[in-house]
Short mmCIF file of N, CA, C and O in Angstrom, two decimals:
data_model
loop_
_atom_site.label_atom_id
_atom_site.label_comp_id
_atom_site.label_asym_id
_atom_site.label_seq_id
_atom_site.Cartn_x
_atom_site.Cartn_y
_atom_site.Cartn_z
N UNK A 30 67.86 90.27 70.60
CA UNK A 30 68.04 91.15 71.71
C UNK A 30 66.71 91.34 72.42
O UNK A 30 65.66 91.15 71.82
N UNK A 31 66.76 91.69 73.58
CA UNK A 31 65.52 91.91 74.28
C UNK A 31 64.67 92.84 73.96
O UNK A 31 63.74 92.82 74.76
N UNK A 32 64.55 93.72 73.10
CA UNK A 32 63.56 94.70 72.76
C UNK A 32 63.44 94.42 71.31
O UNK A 32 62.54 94.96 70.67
N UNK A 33 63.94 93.93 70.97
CA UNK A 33 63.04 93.01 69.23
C UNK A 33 62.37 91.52 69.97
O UNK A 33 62.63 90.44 70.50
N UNK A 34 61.30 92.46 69.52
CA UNK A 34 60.18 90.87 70.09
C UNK A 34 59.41 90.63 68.86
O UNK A 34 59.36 91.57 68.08
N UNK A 35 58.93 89.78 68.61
CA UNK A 35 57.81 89.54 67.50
C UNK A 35 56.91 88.44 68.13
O UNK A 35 57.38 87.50 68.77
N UNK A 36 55.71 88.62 67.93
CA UNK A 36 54.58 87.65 68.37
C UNK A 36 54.41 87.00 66.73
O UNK A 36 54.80 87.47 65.66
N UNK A 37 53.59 85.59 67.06
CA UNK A 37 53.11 84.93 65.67
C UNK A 37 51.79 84.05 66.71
O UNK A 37 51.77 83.61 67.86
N UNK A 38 50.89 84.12 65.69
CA UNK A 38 49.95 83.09 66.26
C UNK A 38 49.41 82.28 65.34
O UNK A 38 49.52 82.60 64.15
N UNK A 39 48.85 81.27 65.65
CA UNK A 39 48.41 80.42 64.60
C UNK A 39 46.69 80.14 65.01
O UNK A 39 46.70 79.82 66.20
N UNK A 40 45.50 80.13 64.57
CA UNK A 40 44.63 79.74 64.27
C UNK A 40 44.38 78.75 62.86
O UNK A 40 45.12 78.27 62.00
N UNK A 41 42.83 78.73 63.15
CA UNK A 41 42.39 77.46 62.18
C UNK A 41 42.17 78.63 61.40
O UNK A 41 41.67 79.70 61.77
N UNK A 42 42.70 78.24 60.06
CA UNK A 42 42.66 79.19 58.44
C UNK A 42 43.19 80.08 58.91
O UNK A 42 42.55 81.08 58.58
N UNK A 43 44.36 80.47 59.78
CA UNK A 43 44.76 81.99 59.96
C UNK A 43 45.94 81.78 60.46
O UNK A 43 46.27 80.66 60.85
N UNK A 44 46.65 82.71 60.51
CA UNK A 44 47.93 83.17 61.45
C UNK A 44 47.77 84.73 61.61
O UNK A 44 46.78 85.28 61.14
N UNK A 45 48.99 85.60 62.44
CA UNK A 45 49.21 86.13 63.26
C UNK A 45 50.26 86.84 63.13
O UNK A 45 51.07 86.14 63.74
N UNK A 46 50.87 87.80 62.74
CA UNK A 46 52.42 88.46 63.14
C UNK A 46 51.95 89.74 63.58
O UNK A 46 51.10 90.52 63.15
N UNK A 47 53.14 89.75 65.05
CA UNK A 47 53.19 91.43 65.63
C UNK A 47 54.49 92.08 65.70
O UNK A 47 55.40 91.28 65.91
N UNK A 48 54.78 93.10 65.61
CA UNK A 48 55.86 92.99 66.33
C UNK A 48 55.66 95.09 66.81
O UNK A 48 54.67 95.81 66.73
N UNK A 49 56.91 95.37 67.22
CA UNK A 49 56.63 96.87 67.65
C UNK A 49 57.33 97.53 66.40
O UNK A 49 57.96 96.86 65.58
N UNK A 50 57.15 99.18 66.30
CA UNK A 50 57.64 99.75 65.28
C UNK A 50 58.58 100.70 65.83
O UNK A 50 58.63 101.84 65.37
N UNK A 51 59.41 100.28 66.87
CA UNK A 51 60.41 101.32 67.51
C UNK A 51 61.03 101.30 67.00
O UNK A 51 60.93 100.27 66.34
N UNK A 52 62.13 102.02 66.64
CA UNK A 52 63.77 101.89 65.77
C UNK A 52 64.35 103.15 67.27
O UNK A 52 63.91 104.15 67.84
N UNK A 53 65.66 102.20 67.33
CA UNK A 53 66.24 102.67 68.31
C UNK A 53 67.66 102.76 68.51
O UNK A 53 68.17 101.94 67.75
N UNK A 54 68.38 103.25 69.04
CA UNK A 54 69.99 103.27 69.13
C UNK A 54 70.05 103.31 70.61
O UNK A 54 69.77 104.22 71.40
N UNK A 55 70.50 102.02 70.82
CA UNK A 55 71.01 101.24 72.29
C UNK A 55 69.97 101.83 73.20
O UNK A 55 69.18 100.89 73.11
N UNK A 56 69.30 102.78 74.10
CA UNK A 56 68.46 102.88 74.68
C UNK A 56 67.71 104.27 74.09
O UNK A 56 66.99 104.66 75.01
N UNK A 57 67.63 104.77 73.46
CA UNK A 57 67.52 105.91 72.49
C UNK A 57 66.44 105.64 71.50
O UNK A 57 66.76 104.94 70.53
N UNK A 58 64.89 106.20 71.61
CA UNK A 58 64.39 105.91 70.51
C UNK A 58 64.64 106.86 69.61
O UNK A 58 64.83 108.04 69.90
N UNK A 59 64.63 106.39 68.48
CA UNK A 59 65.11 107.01 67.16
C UNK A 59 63.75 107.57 66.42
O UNK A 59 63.55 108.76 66.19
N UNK A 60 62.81 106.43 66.09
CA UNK A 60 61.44 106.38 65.59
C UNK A 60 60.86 105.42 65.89
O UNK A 60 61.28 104.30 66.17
N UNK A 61 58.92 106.16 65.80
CA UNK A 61 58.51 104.80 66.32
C UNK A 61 57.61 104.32 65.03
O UNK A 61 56.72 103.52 65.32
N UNK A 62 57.69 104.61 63.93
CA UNK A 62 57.35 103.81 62.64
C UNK A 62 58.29 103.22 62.02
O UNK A 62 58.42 103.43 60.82
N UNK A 63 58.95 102.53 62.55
CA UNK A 63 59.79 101.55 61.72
C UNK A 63 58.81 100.31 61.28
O UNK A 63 57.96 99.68 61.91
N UNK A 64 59.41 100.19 59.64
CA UNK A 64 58.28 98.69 59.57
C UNK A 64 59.23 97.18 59.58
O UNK A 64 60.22 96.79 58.95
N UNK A 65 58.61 96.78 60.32
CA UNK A 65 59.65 95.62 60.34
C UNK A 65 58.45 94.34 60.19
O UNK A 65 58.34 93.29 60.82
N UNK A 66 57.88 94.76 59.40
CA UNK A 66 56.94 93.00 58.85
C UNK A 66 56.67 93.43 57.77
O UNK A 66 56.18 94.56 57.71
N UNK A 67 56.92 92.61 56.44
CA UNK A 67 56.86 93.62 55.30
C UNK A 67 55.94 92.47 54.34
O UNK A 67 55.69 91.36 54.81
N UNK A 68 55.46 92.87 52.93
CA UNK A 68 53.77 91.75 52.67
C UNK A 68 55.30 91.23 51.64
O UNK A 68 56.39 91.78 51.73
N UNK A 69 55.06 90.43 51.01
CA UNK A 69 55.29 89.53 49.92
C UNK A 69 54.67 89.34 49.13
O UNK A 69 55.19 89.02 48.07
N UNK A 70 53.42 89.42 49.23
CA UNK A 70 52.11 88.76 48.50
C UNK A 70 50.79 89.01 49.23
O UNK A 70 50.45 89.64 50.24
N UNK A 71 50.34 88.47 48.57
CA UNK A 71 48.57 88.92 49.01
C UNK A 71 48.50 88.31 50.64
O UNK A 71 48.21 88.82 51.72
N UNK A 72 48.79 87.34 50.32
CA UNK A 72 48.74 86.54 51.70
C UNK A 72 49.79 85.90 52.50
O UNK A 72 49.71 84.98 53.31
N UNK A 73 51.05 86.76 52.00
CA UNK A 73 52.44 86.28 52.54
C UNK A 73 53.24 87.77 53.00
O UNK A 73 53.47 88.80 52.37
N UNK A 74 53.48 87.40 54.20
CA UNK A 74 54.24 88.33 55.05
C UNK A 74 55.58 87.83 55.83
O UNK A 74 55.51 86.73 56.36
N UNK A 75 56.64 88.48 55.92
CA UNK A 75 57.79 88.34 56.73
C UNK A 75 58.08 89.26 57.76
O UNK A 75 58.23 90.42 57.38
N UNK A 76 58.19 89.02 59.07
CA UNK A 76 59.23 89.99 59.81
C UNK A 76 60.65 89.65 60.10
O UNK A 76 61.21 88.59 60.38
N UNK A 77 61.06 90.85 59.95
CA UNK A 77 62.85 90.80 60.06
C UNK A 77 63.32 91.74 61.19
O UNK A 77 63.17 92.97 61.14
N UNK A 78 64.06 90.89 62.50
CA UNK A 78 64.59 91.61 62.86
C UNK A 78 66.05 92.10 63.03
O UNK A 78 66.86 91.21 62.78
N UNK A 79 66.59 93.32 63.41
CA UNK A 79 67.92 93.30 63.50
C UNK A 79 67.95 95.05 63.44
O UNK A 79 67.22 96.01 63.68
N UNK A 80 69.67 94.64 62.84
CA UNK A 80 70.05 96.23 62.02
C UNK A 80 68.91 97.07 61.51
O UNK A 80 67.92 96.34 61.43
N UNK A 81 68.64 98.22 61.15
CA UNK A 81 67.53 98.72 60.50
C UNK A 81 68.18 98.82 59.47
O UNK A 81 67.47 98.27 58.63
N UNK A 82 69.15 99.21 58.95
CA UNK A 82 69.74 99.05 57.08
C UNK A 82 69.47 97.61 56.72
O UNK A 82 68.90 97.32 55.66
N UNK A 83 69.91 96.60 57.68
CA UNK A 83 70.00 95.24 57.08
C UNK A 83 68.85 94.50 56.79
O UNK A 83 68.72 93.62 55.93
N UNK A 84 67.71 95.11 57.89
CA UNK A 84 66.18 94.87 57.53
C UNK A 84 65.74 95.32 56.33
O UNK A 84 64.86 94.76 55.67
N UNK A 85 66.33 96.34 56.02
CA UNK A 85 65.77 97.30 55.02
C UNK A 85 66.24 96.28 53.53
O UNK A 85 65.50 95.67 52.76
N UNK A 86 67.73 96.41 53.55
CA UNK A 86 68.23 95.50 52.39
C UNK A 86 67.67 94.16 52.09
O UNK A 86 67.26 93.75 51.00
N UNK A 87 67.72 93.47 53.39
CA UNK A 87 67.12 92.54 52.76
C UNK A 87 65.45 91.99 52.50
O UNK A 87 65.05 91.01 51.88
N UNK A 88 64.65 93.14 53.31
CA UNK A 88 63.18 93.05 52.59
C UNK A 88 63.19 93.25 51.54
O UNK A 88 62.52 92.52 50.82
N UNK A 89 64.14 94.63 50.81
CA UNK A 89 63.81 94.69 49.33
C UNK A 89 64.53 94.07 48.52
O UNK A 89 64.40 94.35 47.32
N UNK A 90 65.48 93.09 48.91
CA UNK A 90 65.97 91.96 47.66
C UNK A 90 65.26 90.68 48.14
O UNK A 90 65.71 89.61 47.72
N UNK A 91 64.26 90.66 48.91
CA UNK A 91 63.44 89.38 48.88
C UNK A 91 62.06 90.39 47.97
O UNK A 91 61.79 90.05 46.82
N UNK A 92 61.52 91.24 48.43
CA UNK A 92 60.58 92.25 47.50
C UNK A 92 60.83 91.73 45.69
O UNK A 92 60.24 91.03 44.87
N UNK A 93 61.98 92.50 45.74
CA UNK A 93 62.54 92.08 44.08
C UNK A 93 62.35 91.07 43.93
O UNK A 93 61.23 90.95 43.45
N UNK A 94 63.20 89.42 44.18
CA UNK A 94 62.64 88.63 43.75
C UNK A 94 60.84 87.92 44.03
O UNK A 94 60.22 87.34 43.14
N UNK A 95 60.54 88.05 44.82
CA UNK A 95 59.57 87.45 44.74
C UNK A 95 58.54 88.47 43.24
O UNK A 95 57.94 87.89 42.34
N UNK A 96 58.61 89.79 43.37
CA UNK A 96 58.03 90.36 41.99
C UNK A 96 58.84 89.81 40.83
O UNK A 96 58.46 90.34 39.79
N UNK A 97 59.63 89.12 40.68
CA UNK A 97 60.17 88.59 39.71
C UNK A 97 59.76 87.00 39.43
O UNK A 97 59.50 86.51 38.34
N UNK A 98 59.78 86.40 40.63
CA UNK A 98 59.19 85.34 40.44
C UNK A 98 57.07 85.57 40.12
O UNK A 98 56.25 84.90 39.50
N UNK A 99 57.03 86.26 40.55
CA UNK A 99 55.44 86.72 40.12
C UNK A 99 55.01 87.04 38.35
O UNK A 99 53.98 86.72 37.75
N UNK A 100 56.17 87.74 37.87
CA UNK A 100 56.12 88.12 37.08
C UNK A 100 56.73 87.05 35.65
O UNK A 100 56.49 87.21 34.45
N UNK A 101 57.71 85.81 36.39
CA UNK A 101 58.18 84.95 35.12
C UNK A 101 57.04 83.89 35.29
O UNK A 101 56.71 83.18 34.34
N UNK A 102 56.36 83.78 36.69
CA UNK A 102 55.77 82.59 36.58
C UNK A 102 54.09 82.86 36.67
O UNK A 102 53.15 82.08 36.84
N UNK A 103 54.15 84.14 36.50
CA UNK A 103 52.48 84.22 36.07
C UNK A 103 51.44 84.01 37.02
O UNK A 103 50.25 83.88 36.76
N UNK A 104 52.13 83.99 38.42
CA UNK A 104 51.20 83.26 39.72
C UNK A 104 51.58 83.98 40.67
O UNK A 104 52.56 84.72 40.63
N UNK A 105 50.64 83.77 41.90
CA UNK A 105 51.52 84.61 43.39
C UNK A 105 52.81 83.34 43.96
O UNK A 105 52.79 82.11 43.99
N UNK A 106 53.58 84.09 44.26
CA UNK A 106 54.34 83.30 45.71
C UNK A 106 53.55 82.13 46.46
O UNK A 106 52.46 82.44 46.94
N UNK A 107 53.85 81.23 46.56
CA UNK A 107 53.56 80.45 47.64
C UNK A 107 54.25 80.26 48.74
O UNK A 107 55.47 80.15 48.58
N UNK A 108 53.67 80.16 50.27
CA UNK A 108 54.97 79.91 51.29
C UNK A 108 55.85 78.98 51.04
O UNK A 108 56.82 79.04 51.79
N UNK A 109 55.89 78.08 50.22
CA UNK A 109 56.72 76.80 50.21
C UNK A 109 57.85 77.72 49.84
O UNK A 109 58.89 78.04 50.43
N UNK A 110 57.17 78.15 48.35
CA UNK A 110 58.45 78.72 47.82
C UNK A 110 59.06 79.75 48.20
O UNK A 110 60.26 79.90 47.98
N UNK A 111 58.24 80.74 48.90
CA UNK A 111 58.97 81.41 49.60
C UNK A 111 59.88 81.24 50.43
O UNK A 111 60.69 82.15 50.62
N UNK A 112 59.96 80.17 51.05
CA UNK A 112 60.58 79.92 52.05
C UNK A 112 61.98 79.22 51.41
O UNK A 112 63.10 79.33 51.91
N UNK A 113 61.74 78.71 50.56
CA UNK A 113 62.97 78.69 49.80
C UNK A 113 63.79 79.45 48.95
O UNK A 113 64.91 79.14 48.56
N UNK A 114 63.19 80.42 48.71
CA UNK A 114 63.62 82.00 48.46
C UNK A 114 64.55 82.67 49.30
O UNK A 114 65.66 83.17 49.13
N UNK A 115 63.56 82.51 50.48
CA UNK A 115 64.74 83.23 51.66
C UNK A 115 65.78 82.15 52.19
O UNK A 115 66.88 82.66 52.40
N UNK A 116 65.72 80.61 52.49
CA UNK A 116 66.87 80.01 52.57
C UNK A 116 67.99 80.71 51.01
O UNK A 116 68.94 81.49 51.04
N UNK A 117 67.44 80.14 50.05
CA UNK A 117 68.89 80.37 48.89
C UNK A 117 69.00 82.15 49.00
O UNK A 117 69.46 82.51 47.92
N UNK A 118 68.81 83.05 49.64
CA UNK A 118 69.12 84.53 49.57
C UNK A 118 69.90 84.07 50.68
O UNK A 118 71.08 84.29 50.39
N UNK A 119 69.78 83.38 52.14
CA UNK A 119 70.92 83.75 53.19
C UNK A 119 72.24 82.56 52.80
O UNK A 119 73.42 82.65 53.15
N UNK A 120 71.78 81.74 52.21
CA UNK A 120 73.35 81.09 51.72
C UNK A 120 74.09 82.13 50.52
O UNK A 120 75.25 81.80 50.28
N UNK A 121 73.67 83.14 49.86
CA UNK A 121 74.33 83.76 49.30
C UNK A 121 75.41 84.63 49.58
O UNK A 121 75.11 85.58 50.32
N UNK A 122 76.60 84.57 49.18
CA UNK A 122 77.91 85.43 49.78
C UNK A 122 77.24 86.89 50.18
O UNK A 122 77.10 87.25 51.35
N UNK A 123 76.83 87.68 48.98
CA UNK A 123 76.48 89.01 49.42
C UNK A 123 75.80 89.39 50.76
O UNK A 123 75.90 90.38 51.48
N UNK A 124 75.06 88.25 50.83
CA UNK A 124 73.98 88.11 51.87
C UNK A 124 74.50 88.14 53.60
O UNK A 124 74.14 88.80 54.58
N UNK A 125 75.44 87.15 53.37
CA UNK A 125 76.44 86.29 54.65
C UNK A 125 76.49 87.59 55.48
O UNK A 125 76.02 87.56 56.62
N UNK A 126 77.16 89.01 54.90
CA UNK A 126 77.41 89.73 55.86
C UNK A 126 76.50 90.20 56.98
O UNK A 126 76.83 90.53 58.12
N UNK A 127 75.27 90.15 56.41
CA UNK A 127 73.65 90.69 57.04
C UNK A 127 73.67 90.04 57.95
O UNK A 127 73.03 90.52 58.89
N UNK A 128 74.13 89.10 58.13
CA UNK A 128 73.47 87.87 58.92
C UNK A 128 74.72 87.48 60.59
O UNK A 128 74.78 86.49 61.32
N UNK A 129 75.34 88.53 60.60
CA UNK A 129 76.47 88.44 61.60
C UNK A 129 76.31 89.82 62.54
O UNK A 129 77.10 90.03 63.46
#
């Protein structure tokens, strides 16, 4: 939608995420600390936009696992794997509904 924007930039050894912290109902701000880029890891971050419940749900069942994967495999997250984290969480049934 037109008022979820997110910036990303890329530099040499670096990247970039922005986005705004409005939470809103159709033209109505609600709050303006909403967090909608949430860490993963030391050096791994996601933004999610959408619903504010559905942001919410699914930062903290990507949260959970990735502290789970931290915790069986003794290491941080990597983006690879992260990123395959969040593909196998949105093919998941529970998941499907978030995503409509």
């Amino acid at each position: 939608q037109w008022y979820q924007r997110r910036v990303r930039m890329k530099g040499k050894n670096c990247v970039a995420i922005a986005a705004d912290k409005r939470l809103g109902i159709r033209f109505q701000t609600v709050s303006c600390d909403f967090q909608k880029i949430f860490p993963m890891g030391k050096k791994l971050f996601i933004g999610l936009p959408g619903l504010a419940t559905d942001v919410q749900t699914f930062a903290n069942e990507l949260k959970f696992h990735a502290n789970l994967y931290n915790l069986s495999e003794n290491r941080e997250l990597s983006p690879k794997t992260f990123l395959s984290m969040v593909i196998e969480l949105f093919i998941q049934p529970e998941v499907r509904p978030l995503l409509h």
